[in-house]
Amino acid sequence: RRLLEFSTESPNAIADDEFGTYNFTSCQIYCYGSLLDTVQMAKLFEDSKTFVDMKLLFSPQKTLEDFDAFMAAKNNTPSRDEIREFVDAHFGAKGTELDVWTPTDWIEHPGFIDLIHDPDLKQWGVDLNNIWKELGRKMKDDVHKNPDYYSIIPVPNPVIVPGGRFIEFYYWDSYWIIRGLLHSEMYTTARGMIENFLSIVQRIGFIPNGGRVYYWGRSQPPLLTAMVKSYVDFTKDDLFAINALEILEHEFEYFINNNTVQAKGHNLVIYRDTSTGPRPESYSEDVETSQSFTTKEAKEDHYSELKSAAESGMDFSSRWFINANGTNEGNLTDAKTRSIVPVELNAILYWNAKMIAEFHSKAGNIEKMVEYETKAQKIQEAIQAVLWNEEAGCWLDYDLINEKPRNYFVPTNLSPLWVKAYNLSESEKISASVLKYIEANNLDSFPGGVPNTLYNTGEQWDLPNVWAPMQYILVEGLDNLGTPEAKALSQRWGQRWVKSNFEAYRETLAMFEKYDAENFGGHGGGGEYGVQTGFGWSNGVIIEWLAKYGRQISLSNTGAAARSCRLITVLGATAVAIVGAFAGRFIWRNWFK
Ligand SMILES: OC[C@H]1O[C@H](O[C@H]2O[C@H](CO)[C@@H](O)[C@H](O)[C@H]2O)[C@H](O)[C@@H](O)[C@@H]1O
């Protein structure tokens, strides 16, 4: 059963038989249509996202009427300056719907700071904890009163945003942000963000990619249940999870019902998108890459592949390219996201089913617990049968077009370790295979972290870029595996990531959205927008790992050696002083008395 039906009358109206209907009126302006096309193709702004984040000065209806009149008056061919005048007269500045917000539960000295020994890292922990105050955003009351005037999706509680051009919540980013907040003991802010997501599933049926109506056709890796689990692990508030169960099940079923495909006789899940047209926030960029396609259908397919890649969170990457030869070489026109079964999405859904089963067990709903354990079991079997690759010694994405595994490294190939989506009794064997895979792909040879792929295309989710969530999946996955070798590598990679992020911070006083695998302390680049700072998930991962490794990491051996020397000097001086005092007393007593 498809839970969500997209109404044909108004493509942005989402009718969900269990969770109500939600209609983004402002989608007529921000998601599709002639106004969006005219303005975005005029390229008025350096960043295409700027226009779709601007506030409407009049109702969507009046704006559209004025636009029709404007186009008629200009013979449907207005100049760039005339379009700019229209925009100036009808739109206000971007981001005015949000106030910077100091989280009310922010504290100056959360306990994790005391777990850090190195003084410079300790100060960095303090700085990172301070950054939450810069990334806090609260919606103005007017957003709730007049939502049609904005592209922002109204939510009840303030949020922590990623930073830079990303001034609204992002779905999967929020998982690492929330874990960071929990380590910073900001339980109310974390809970508020989770409640926003729960309210969104209730209103819309699923969680869009980010907090703007123009993301309405796509989600991101579904980590809401894991956010709830993190909150409960920190606060022991089981009731919070139990009360959320209906909504968590709904999100799980949404993915299963809308994204399932068949591979080798098993049900597995892919990324996909349900909207039409180019990405509103990168409109002209998508129109440009669509030029190589001649028919309207082919262009639409291309847009869907790009938006499905955005649903994966890895926009963009050679991971999603399938060229005519069935390999990953190519460019965005080769994107075939919907034909690739991604390891992590299936692993995350397995994890969701396990966590939902666990929450049902806490609630005493035994039948439901068994139901979700069974669902988890089925997904695990499918992952093992289709995605595990004995020859490579790792899990691999699966190409549905050429019916073959895609033997290209992506950190997500190891994501089943992170969520324990494998037969735990085989940990020793899997550990040996995976460590061989890591060696064979030379993954330990990069000073700045494990890159996202081994192929440099200039896209931001390719070599040499390294991303915090991916380091997290690798490091926590290897740690979970539990063998001494896997644990040792996990610790080394985790500590290296902390040191390399610190080096970048020491030089620039900034936290970056992505880093550079080839340069210790270097930040990332490439893709369709400049590298952003802030930055939610990078801060979250570092705070968690400062708490985890803070007692062990020292920034430099030189520093450690200097401190040891100082200690020896002090001890030596004390010893000399004591011996001297005894000698003095001896001489005084025996010679002078
Ligand atoms: O505007 C281009 C794209 O920007 C976003 O993607 C990137 O930033 C997100 C926020 O940090 C992150 O979740 C995503 O993984 C990044 O690739 C946005 O999510 C895309 O939909 C958008 O097209």
Coordinates of C-alpha atoms and ligand atoms in Angstrom, one line a residue:
R1 CA 0.0 0.0 0.0
R2 CA 1.3 3.4 -0.9
L3 CA 0.8 5.5 2.1
L4 CA 1.2 8.8 0.4
E5 CA -0.6 9.9 -2.7
F6 CA 0.5 13.0 -4.6
S7 CA -2.6 14.8 -5.8
T8 CA -2.6 15.4 -9.5
E9 CA -4.6 18.6 -9.2
S10 CA -2.0 20.4 -7.2
P11 CA 1.3 18.5 -7.4
N12 CA 2.5 19.9 -4.1
A13 CA -0.5 18.7 -2.1
I14 CA 0.4 15.6 -0.2
A15 CA -2.6 13.5 0.8
D16 CA -1.8 11.0 3.4
D17 CA -4.6 8.8 4.6
E18 CA -3.2 8.4 8.1
F19 CA -1.3 11.5 8.7
G20 CA -3.5 14.3 7.2
T21 CA -3.1 16.5 4.2
Y22 CA -0.5 19.2 3.9
N23 CA -0.5 21.8 1.2
F24 CA 2.5 24.0 0.6
T25 CA 0.8 27.0 -1.0
S26 CA 4.1 28.7 -1.4
C27 CA 5.3 25.8 -3.6
Q28 CA 3.6 27.5 -6.5
I29 CA 6.4 30.1 -6.3
Y30 CA 9.3 28.1 -4.9
C31 CA 9.0 24.6 -6.3
Y32 CA 8.1 24.8 -10.0
G33 CA 6.4 27.0 -12.6
S34 CA 7.2 29.8 -15.0
L35 CA 8.1 32.4 -12.3
L36 CA 10.8 30.1 -10.8
D37 CA 12.1 29.3 -14.3
T38 CA 12.2 32.9 -15.4
V39 CA 14.0 34.2 -12.3
Q40 CA 16.4 31.3 -11.9
M41 CA 17.4 31.2 -15.6
A42 CA 18.2 34.9 -15.4
K43 CA 20.9 34.0 -12.9
L44 CA 20.5 37.1 -10.7
F45 CA 22.4 35.7 -7.8
E46 CA 25.8 34.1 -7.4
D47 CA 24.2 31.2 -5.5
S48 CA 21.0 29.8 -7.0
K49 CA 19.7 29.0 -3.5
T50 CA 19.4 32.7 -2.7
F51 CA 16.3 33.3 -4.6
V52 CA 14.3 30.4 -3.2
D53 CA 15.1 31.5 0.3
M54 CA 13.7 35.0 -0.2
K55 CA 10.5 36.0 1.5
L56 CA 7.4 37.0 -0.5
L57 CA 6.1 40.5 0.0
F58 CA 2.7 39.6 -1.3
S59 CA 0.5 36.5 -1.3
P60 CA 1.5 33.7 -3.7
Q61 CA -1.7 34.4 -5.7
K62 CA -1.0 38.2 -6.1
T63 CA 2.6 37.5 -6.9
L64 CA 1.6 35.1 -9.7
E65 CA -1.0 37.5 -11.1
D66 CA 1.6 40.3 -11.1
F67 CA 4.0 38.0 -12.8
D68 CA 1.6 37.1 -15.5
A69 CA 0.8 40.7 -16.2
F70 CA 4.6 41.5 -16.1
M71 CA 5.3 38.8 -18.7
A72 CA 2.5 39.9 -20.9
A73 CA 3.7 43.5 -20.8
K74 CA 7.2 42.4 -21.7
N75 CA 6.1 40.2 -24.5
N76 CA 7.3 37.1 -22.6
T77 CA 10.9 38.2 -23.1
P78 CA 11.8 40.5 -20.2
S79 CA 15.4 41.6 -19.9
R80 CA 17.6 40.5 -17.0
D81 CA 17.3 44.0 -15.4
E82 CA 13.5 43.9 -15.7
I83 CA 13.4 40.5 -14.0
R84 CA 15.6 41.9 -11.3
E85 CA 13.2 44.8 -10.8
F86 CA 10.3 42.4 -10.6
V87 CA 12.1 40.3 -7.9
D88 CA 13.1 43.5 -6.0
A89 CA 9.4 44.6 -6.0
H90 CA 8.0 41.2 -4.9
F91 CA 10.6 39.6 -2.7
G92 CA 12.4 40.5 0.5
A93 CA 15.9 39.4 1.6
K94 CA 16.7 35.8 2.3
G95 CA 16.8 34.4 5.8
T96 CA 14.7 37.2 7.3
E97 CA 12.2 34.6 8.7
L98 CA 14.8 33.4 11.2
D99 CA 16.3 35.0 14.3
V100 CA 19.6 33.9 15.7
W101 CA 18.7 32.1 18.9
T102 CA 20.8 31.3 22.0
P103 CA 19.7 27.9 23.2
T104 CA 18.1 28.3 26.6
D105 CA 19.7 25.1 27.8
W106 CA 23.2 26.0 26.7
I107 CA 25.8 25.7 29.5
E108 CA 29.3 27.0 29.6
H109 CA 31.1 23.9 30.9
P110 CA 29.4 20.6 29.9
G111 CA 31.1 17.5 31.4
F112 CA 32.8 16.4 28.2
I113 CA 35.3 19.2 28.5
D114 CA 36.6 17.6 31.7
L115 CA 37.4 14.4 29.7
I116 CA 39.9 16.2 27.5
H117 CA 43.5 16.2 28.8
D118 CA 45.4 18.3 26.2
P119 CA 45.0 22.0 27.0
D120 CA 44.6 23.1 23.4
L121 CA 42.0 20.4 22.6
K122 CA 40.2 21.3 25.9
Q123 CA 40.0 25.0 24.7
W124 CA 38.8 23.8 21.3
G125 CA 36.0 21.8 23.1
V126 CA 35.0 25.0 24.8
D127 CA 35.0 26.8 21.5
L128 CA 32.9 24.1 19.8
N129 CA 30.4 24.2 22.6
N130 CA 30.2 28.0 22.0
I131 CA 29.4 27.5 18.3
W132 CA 26.0 26.0 19.2
K133 CA 25.0 29.6 20.1
E134 CA 25.9 30.8 16.6
L135 CA 24.0 28.0 14.8
G136 CA 20.8 28.3 16.8
R137 CA 17.8 29.6 14.8
K138 CA 14.2 30.4 15.8
M139 CA 11.4 31.1 13.4
K140 CA 9.7 34.5 13.7
D141 CA 6.0 34.4 14.7
D142 CA 5.1 35.7 11.2
V143 CA 6.2 32.3 9.7
H144 CA 3.5 30.6 11.8
K145 CA 0.9 33.3 11.0
N146 CA 1.7 33.6 7.3
P147 CA 3.4 30.4 6.2
D148 CA 2.4 31.1 2.5
Y149 CA 4.8 34.0 2.4
Y150 CA 7.9 31.8 3.0
S151 CA 9.7 28.8 1.6
I152 CA 10.7 27.7 5.1
I153 CA 8.7 24.8 6.6
P154 CA 7.2 26.0 9.9
V155 CA 8.3 23.9 12.9
P156 CA 7.4 24.4 16.6
N157 CA 10.8 24.5 18.1
P158 CA 14.1 26.3 17.4
V159 CA 16.8 24.4 15.6
I160 CA 20.6 24.1 15.2
V161 CA 21.4 24.6 11.5
P162 CA 24.5 23.3 9.6
G163 CA 25.8 26.8 8.9
G164 CA 27.0 28.9 5.9
R165 CA 24.4 28.9 3.1
F166 CA 22.4 26.2 5.0
I167 CA 20.3 28.3 7.2
E168 CA 17.5 25.8 7.7
F169 CA 17.5 22.3 9.2
Y170 CA 18.8 19.4 7.2
Y171 CA 17.5 15.9 7.9
W172 CA 20.6 13.7 8.1
D173 CA 22.9 16.4 9.3
S174 CA 20.6 16.7 12.4
Y175 CA 21.6 13.2 13.6
W176 CA 25.2 14.2 14.2
I177 CA 24.2 17.7 15.4
I178 CA 21.8 16.1 17.9
R179 CA 24.5 13.7 19.2
G180 CA 26.8 16.7 19.7
L181 CA 24.0 18.5 21.5
L182 CA 23.5 15.6 23.8
H183 CA 27.2 15.5 24.6
S184 CA 26.9 19.2 25.3
E185 CA 24.0 18.3 27.7
M186 CA 21.6 20.4 25.7
Y187 CA 18.7 17.9 26.1
T188 CA 15.9 20.4 25.6
T189 CA 17.3 21.6 22.3
A190 CA 17.9 18.1 21.1
R191 CA 14.4 17.0 22.1
G192 CA 12.9 20.1 20.4
M193 CA 14.6 19.2 17.1
I194 CA 13.4 15.6 17.3
E195 CA 9.9 16.8 18.1
N196 CA 10.0 19.1 15.0
F197 CA 10.8 16.0 12.9
L198 CA 8.0 14.0 14.5
S199 CA 5.6 16.8 13.8
I200 CA 6.8 17.0 10.2
V201 CA 6.1 13.3 9.7
Q202 CA 2.6 13.8 11.2
R203 CA 1.9 16.7 8.9
I204 CA 3.7 15.7 5.7
G205 CA 4.1 11.9 6.0
F206 CA 7.9 11.9 5.7
I207 CA 10.8 14.2 6.4
P208 CA 12.0 16.3 3.5
N209 CA 15.7 16.7 2.6
G210 CA 15.8 20.1 4.4
G211 CA 13.5 22.6 6.0
R212 CA 12.2 24.3 2.8
V213 CA 9.1 23.5 0.8
Y214 CA 11.3 23.2 -2.4
Y215 CA 12.7 20.0 -1.0
W216 CA 9.2 18.4 -0.9
G217 CA 9.8 15.6 -3.3
R218 CA 12.8 14.0 -1.5
S219 CA 14.0 12.9 1.9
Q220 CA 17.5 12.1 3.2
P221 CA 18.9 8.9 4.9
P222 CA 16.2 8.2 7.5
L223 CA 17.9 8.8 10.8
L224 CA 14.9 10.0 12.9
T225 CA 14.6 6.7 14.8
A226 CA 18.3 6.8 15.5
M227 CA 17.9 10.4 16.8
V228 CA 15.2 9.1 19.2
K229 CA 17.4 6.2 20.3
S230 CA 20.3 8.6 21.0
Y231 CA 18.1 10.9 23.0
V232 CA 16.8 7.9 25.0
D233 CA 20.3 6.5 25.6
F234 CA 21.4 9.8 27.1
T235 CA 18.3 10.7 29.1
K236 CA 16.8 7.2 29.9
D237 CA 13.4 8.6 28.9
D238 CA 12.0 5.4 27.4
L239 CA 8.5 6.9 27.3
F240 CA 9.7 9.5 24.7
A241 CA 10.5 6.6 22.3
I242 CA 7.3 4.7 23.2
N243 CA 5.2 7.8 22.5
A244 CA 6.9 8.3 19.2
L245 CA 6.4 4.7 18.0
E246 CA 3.5 5.3 15.7
I247 CA 5.3 8.1 13.8
L248 CA 8.6 6.1 13.6
E249 CA 6.7 3.2 12.1
H250 CA 5.1 5.5 9.7
E251 CA 8.4 6.8 8.4
F252 CA 9.8 3.3 8.2
E253 CA 6.8 2.1 6.2
Y254 CA 7.0 5.3 4.0
F255 CA 10.5 4.3 2.8
I256 CA 9.6 0.6 2.4
N257 CA 6.4 1.4 0.5
N258 CA 7.8 4.1 -1.8
N259 CA 11.4 3.1 -2.4
T260 CA 11.4 -0.7 -2.7
V261 CA 12.9 -2.5 -5.7
Q262 CA 13.6 -6.2 -6.4
A263 CA 17.2 -7.5 -6.8
K264 CA 18.1 -11.2 -7.1
G265 CA 14.6 -12.0 -5.7
H266 CA 15.0 -9.8 -2.6
N267 CA 13.3 -6.6 -1.6
L268 CA 15.8 -3.7 -1.2
V269 CA 15.4 0.0 -1.0
I270 CA 16.8 2.8 -3.3
Y271 CA 16.9 6.6 -3.2
R272 CA 14.3 8.3 -5.4
D273 CA 12.4 11.6 -5.8
T274 CA 8.7 12.3 -6.5
S275 CA 8.8 15.9 -7.8
T276 CA 9.1 17.3 -11.3
G277 CA 11.6 19.7 -12.8
P278 CA 15.1 20.8 -11.9
R279 CA 16.1 21.2 -8.2
P280 CA 14.7 24.7 -7.4
E281 CA 17.8 25.6 -5.3
S282 CA 20.1 24.7 -8.2
Y283 CA 17.8 25.3 -11.1
S284 CA 20.1 26.7 -13.8
E285 CA 22.8 24.2 -12.9
D286 CA 20.4 21.3 -13.6
V287 CA 19.0 22.9 -16.7
E288 CA 22.5 23.2 -18.0
T289 CA 23.4 19.5 -17.5
S290 CA 20.1 18.5 -19.0
Q291 CA 21.1 20.1 -22.3
S292 CA 22.6 16.8 -23.4
F293 CA 19.2 15.2 -23.4
T294 CA 16.8 16.0 -26.2
T295 CA 13.3 14.9 -25.1
K296 CA 11.3 16.3 -22.3
E297 CA 11.1 12.8 -20.7
A298 CA 14.8 12.3 -20.8
K299 CA 15.3 15.7 -19.2
E300 CA 12.8 14.8 -16.5
D301 CA 14.6 11.5 -15.9
H302 CA 17.9 13.3 -15.5
Y303 CA 16.3 15.7 -13.0
S304 CA 15.0 12.8 -11.0
E305 CA 18.4 11.1 -11.0
L306 CA 20.0 14.3 -9.6
K307 CA 17.3 14.8 -7.0
S308 CA 17.5 11.1 -5.9
A309 CA 21.3 11.7 -5.5
A310 CA 20.4 14.6 -3.3
E311 CA 18.0 12.3 -1.3
S312 CA 21.1 10.1 -0.6
G313 CA 22.9 13.2 0.9
M314 CA 25.8 12.5 -1.5
D315 CA 25.1 15.1 -4.1
F316 CA 27.0 14.6 -6.2
S317 CA 29.4 11.7 -6.6
S318 CA 30.7 9.2 -9.1
R319 CA 29.0 6.8 -6.8
W320 CA 25.9 7.5 -8.8
F321 CA 27.3 7.3 -12.3
I322 CA 26.6 4.3 -14.5
N323 CA 28.0 4.9 -18.0
A324 CA 27.3 2.9 -21.2
N325 CA 30.0 0.4 -20.2
G326 CA 28.5 -0.1 -16.8
T327 CA 31.4 1.7 -14.9
N328 CA 31.5 4.8 -12.7
E329 CA 33.4 7.0 -15.1
G330 CA 31.6 9.9 -16.4
N331 CA 29.8 13.1 -15.3
L332 CA 26.4 14.2 -14.0
T333 CA 24.7 13.2 -17.2
D334 CA 25.6 9.6 -16.3
A335 CA 23.8 9.8 -12.9
K336 CA 21.6 6.7 -12.5
T337 CA 20.9 6.9 -8.8
R338 CA 17.6 5.1 -9.0
S339 CA 19.3 2.1 -10.5
I340 CA 21.7 1.6 -7.7
V341 CA 20.9 -0.2 -4.5
P342 CA 22.8 1.7 -1.8
V343 CA 24.3 -0.3 1.1
E344 CA 23.7 2.3 3.8
L345 CA 20.0 3.0 3.1
N346 CA 19.2 -0.7 3.5
A347 CA 21.5 -0.9 6.6
I348 CA 19.8 2.1 8.1
L349 CA 16.3 0.6 7.5
Y350 CA 17.5 -2.6 9.1
W351 CA 18.6 -0.5 12.1
N352 CA 15.3 1.4 12.2
A353 CA 13.4 -1.9 12.3
K354 CA 15.6 -3.2 15.2
M355 CA 15.2 0.0 17.2
I356 CA 11.4 0.1 16.6
A357 CA 11.3 -3.5 17.8
E358 CA 13.4 -2.5 20.9
F359 CA 11.0 0.4 21.7
H360 CA 8.0 -2.0 21.3
S361 CA 9.6 -4.4 23.7
K362 CA 10.1 -1.6 26.3
A363 CA 6.4 -0.8 25.8
G364 CA 5.5 -4.5 26.3
N365 CA 4.0 -4.8 22.8
I366 CA 5.4 -8.3 22.1
E367 CA 3.5 -8.9 18.9
K368 CA 4.8 -5.6 17.4
M369 CA 8.2 -6.4 18.6
V370 CA 8.2 -9.7 16.8
E371 CA 6.8 -8.0 13.7
Y372 CA 9.7 -5.6 13.5
E373 CA 12.3 -8.1 14.4
T374 CA 11.0 -10.2 11.5
K375 CA 11.2 -7.2 9.2
A376 CA 14.8 -6.5 10.3
Q377 CA 15.7 -10.1 9.7
K378 CA 14.3 -10.0 6.2
I379 CA 16.3 -6.8 5.4
Q380 CA 19.5 -8.4 6.9
E381 CA 19.0 -11.5 4.6
A382 CA 18.6 -9.3 1.6
I383 CA 21.7 -7.3 2.5
Q384 CA 23.7 -10.5 2.9
A385 CA 22.4 -12.1 -0.3
V386 CA 22.6 -9.0 -2.6
L387 CA 25.1 -6.6 -1.2
W388 CA 27.7 -8.7 0.6
N389 CA 30.5 -9.5 -1.8
E390 CA 32.7 -12.4 -0.8
E391 CA 35.4 -11.7 -3.4
A392 CA 35.8 -8.0 -2.4
G393 CA 35.5 -8.9 1.3
C394 CA 33.0 -6.1 1.8
W395 CA 29.4 -4.9 1.0
L396 CA 29.0 -3.2 -2.3
D397 CA 26.2 -1.2 -4.0
Y398 CA 24.3 -3.1 -6.6
D399 CA 23.8 -2.0 -10.2
L400 CA 20.2 -2.9 -11.2
I401 CA 20.8 -2.0 -14.9
N402 CA 23.8 -4.3 -15.4
E403 CA 22.8 -6.6 -12.6
K404 CA 26.2 -6.6 -11.0
P405 CA 27.9 -5.3 -7.8
R406 CA 29.6 -1.9 -8.1
N407 CA 33.2 -2.6 -6.9
Y408 CA 34.0 1.1 -6.1
F409 CA 35.0 2.3 -2.6
V410 CA 32.5 4.5 -0.7
P411 CA 32.7 4.6 3.1
T412 CA 29.0 3.5 3.2
N413 CA 30.2 0.1 1.9
L414 CA 31.2 -0.5 5.5
S415 CA 28.0 1.0 7.0
P416 CA 26.5 -2.5 8.0
L417 CA 29.3 -2.5 10.7
W418 CA 28.0 0.8 12.1
V419 CA 24.4 -0.5 12.5
K420 CA 25.4 -4.2 13.1
A421 CA 23.4 -5.3 10.0
Y422 CA 25.3 -8.6 9.7
N423 CA 25.5 -12.0 11.5
L424 CA 27.3 -11.0 14.7
S425 CA 28.6 -14.6 15.1
E426 CA 30.7 -14.0 12.0
S427 CA 32.5 -10.9 13.4
E428 CA 36.0 -12.5 13.2
K429 CA 35.6 -13.5 9.6
I430 CA 34.1 -10.2 8.6
S431 CA 36.8 -8.3 10.4
A432 CA 39.5 -10.2 8.5
S433 CA 37.7 -9.6 5.2
V434 CA 37.0 -5.9 5.8
L435 CA 40.6 -5.2 7.0
K436 CA 41.9 -6.8 3.8
Y437 CA 39.5 -4.7 1.8
I438 CA 40.8 -1.6 3.5
E439 CA 44.4 -2.6 2.7
A440 CA 43.6 -3.5 -0.9
N441 CA 42.0 -0.1 -1.5
N442 CA 44.9 1.7 0.3
L443 CA 42.4 3.5 2.6
D444 CA 44.9 4.0 5.3
S445 CA 47.2 6.1 3.1
F446 CA 45.5 9.4 3.3
P447 CA 46.7 11.9 5.9
G448 CA 43.5 13.9 6.2
G449 CA 41.0 11.0 6.6
V450 CA 39.4 8.4 4.4
P451 CA 38.1 10.0 1.1
N452 CA 34.5 9.5 -0.1
T453 CA 35.6 7.8 -3.2
L454 CA 38.9 7.0 -5.0
Y455 CA 37.9 8.9 -8.1
N456 CA 38.4 12.6 -8.6
T457 CA 35.6 14.1 -10.7
G458 CA 35.4 17.6 -9.1
E459 CA 32.1 16.7 -7.5
Q460 CA 32.0 17.3 -3.8
W461 CA 31.3 13.7 -2.7
D462 CA 34.4 12.4 -4.6
L463 CA 38.1 12.3 -3.9
P464 CA 39.7 14.2 -2.3
N465 CA 36.8 15.3 -0.1
V466 CA 36.3 13.7 3.4
W467 CA 33.1 14.2 5.3
A468 CA 32.5 13.9 9.1
P469 CA 29.5 11.6 8.9
M470 CA 31.4 9.2 6.7
Q471 CA 34.4 9.1 9.1
Y472 CA 31.9 8.5 11.9
I473 CA 30.3 5.6 10.1
L474 CA 33.8 4.0 9.4
V475 CA 35.2 4.6 12.9
E476 CA 32.2 3.6 14.9
G477 CA 31.6 0.6 12.6
L478 CA 35.2 -0.7 13.1
D479 CA 34.8 -0.1 16.8
N480 CA 31.6 -2.1 16.9
L481 CA 33.3 -5.0 15.0
G482 CA 35.2 -5.5 18.3
T483 CA 38.3 -7.4 17.1
P484 CA 41.6 -5.9 18.4
E485 CA 42.8 -5.1 14.9
A486 CA 39.5 -3.4 13.9
K487 CA 39.4 -1.5 17.2
A488 CA 43.0 -0.3 16.8
L489 CA 42.3 1.0 13.3
S490 CA 39.1 2.7 14.5
Q491 CA 41.0 4.5 17.3
R492 CA 43.8 5.6 15.0
W493 CA 41.3 6.9 12.3
G494 CA 39.2 8.6 15.0
Q495 CA 42.1 10.3 16.6
R496 CA 43.6 11.3 13.3
W497 CA 40.3 13.0 12.3
V498 CA 40.2 15.0 15.6
K499 CA 43.8 16.1 15.1
S500 CA 43.3 17.0 11.4
N501 CA 40.1 19.0 12.1
F502 CA 42.0 20.7 14.9
E503 CA 44.8 21.7 12.6
A504 CA 42.3 23.3 10.2
Y505 CA 40.7 25.1 13.1
R506 CA 44.0 26.3 14.5
E507 CA 44.9 27.8 11.1
T508 CA 41.5 29.3 10.2
L509 CA 39.4 29.4 13.4
A510 CA 36.7 27.7 11.4
M511 CA 35.0 24.3 11.2
F512 CA 34.3 23.1 7.7
E513 CA 31.5 21.2 6.0
K514 CA 34.1 18.9 4.4
Y515 CA 37.8 18.3 4.6
D516 CA 40.7 17.2 2.3
A517 CA 41.9 13.6 2.5
E518 CA 45.2 14.5 0.9
N519 CA 46.1 17.3 3.2
F520 CA 46.3 17.0 7.0
G521 CA 44.3 20.0 8.2
G522 CA 43.1 21.0 4.8
H523 CA 39.5 21.8 3.9
G524 CA 37.5 20.4 1.0
G525 CA 36.2 22.0 -2.2
G526 CA 34.6 21.2 -5.6
G527 CA 31.0 20.8 -6.4
E528 CA 28.5 23.5 -7.2
Y529 CA 29.0 25.8 -4.2
G530 CA 32.0 27.1 -2.2
V531 CA 33.0 25.2 0.9
Q532 CA 30.8 26.2 3.9
T533 CA 31.8 26.8 7.4
G534 CA 29.9 26.4 10.7
F535 CA 29.5 23.4 10.7
G536 CA 26.8 21.3 12.4
W537 CA 27.8 17.7 11.7
S538 CA 31.6 18.4 11.8
N539 CA 31.2 20.0 15.3
G540 CA 28.9 17.1 16.4
V541 CA 31.4 14.4 15.5
I542 CA 34.3 16.2 17.0
I543 CA 32.5 16.9 20.3
E544 CA 31.6 13.2 20.5
W545 CA 35.1 12.1 19.8
L546 CA 36.7 14.6 22.2
A547 CA 34.5 12.9 24.8
K548 CA 35.5 9.5 23.6
Y549 CA 39.3 10.0 23.0
G550 CA 40.0 13.1 25.1
R551 CA 41.9 11.3 27.8
Q552 CA 44.2 9.7 25.3
I553 CA 44.9 12.3 22.6
S554 CA 47.9 14.6 22.9
L555 CA 48.4 17.1 20.2
S556 CA 52.1 16.6 19.7
N557 CA 54.8 14.3 21.0
T558 CA 57.0 17.3 21.3
G559 CA 54.4 18.8 23.6
A560 CA 54.2 15.6 25.6
A561 CA 58.0 15.3 25.7
A562 CA 58.3 18.9 26.9
R563 CA 55.7 18.3 29.6
S564 CA 57.7 15.1 30.7
C565 CA 60.9 17.1 30.7
R566 CA 59.3 19.8 32.9
L567 CA 58.1 17.0 35.3
I568 CA 61.6 15.4 35.5
T569 CA 63.2 18.9 36.1
V570 CA 60.7 19.6 38.9
L571 CA 61.1 16.1 40.5
G572 CA 64.9 16.4 40.1
A573 CA 65.0 19.8 41.7
T574 CA 62.8 18.6 44.6
A575 CA 65.1 15.6 45.1
V576 CA 68.2 17.8 45.1
A577 CA 66.5 20.2 47.6
I578 CA 65.6 17.3 50.0
V579 CA 69.1 15.7 49.8
G580 CA 70.6 19.2 50.2
A581 CA 68.5 19.8 53.3
F582 CA 69.5 16.5 54.9
A583 CA 73.2 17.2 54.1
G584 CA 73.0 20.6 55.5
R585 CA 71.5 19.4 58.8
F586 CA 74.2 16.6 59.0
I587 CA 77.0 19.1 58.4
W588 CA 75.5 21.6 60.9
R589 CA 75.1 18.9 63.6
N590 CA 78.4 17.2 63.2
W591 CA 80.8 20.0 62.3
F592 CA 79.5 23.1 64.0
K593 CA 77.9 21.8 67.1
Ligands
LIG1 O1 22.3 23.2 -2.8 C1 22.9 22.1 -3.3 C2 22.5 20.9 -2.3 O2 22.9 21.3 -1.0 C3 22.5 20.4 0.0 O3 23.5 19.3 0.0 C4 24.6 19.4 0.8 O4 24.4 20.1 2.0 C5 23.5 19.4 3.0 C6 23.5 20.3 4.2 O5 24.8 20.1 4.9 C7 23.9 18.0 3.2 O6 22.9 17.4 3.9 C8 24.1 17.3 1.9 O7 24.6 16.0 2.2 C9 25.1 18.0 1.0 O8 25.4 17.4 -0.1 C10 21.1 19.8 -0.1 O9 20.9 18.8 0.8 C11 20.9 19.3 -1.5 O10 19.6 18.8 -1.6 C12 21.1 20.5 -2.4 O11 20.7 20.1 -3.7

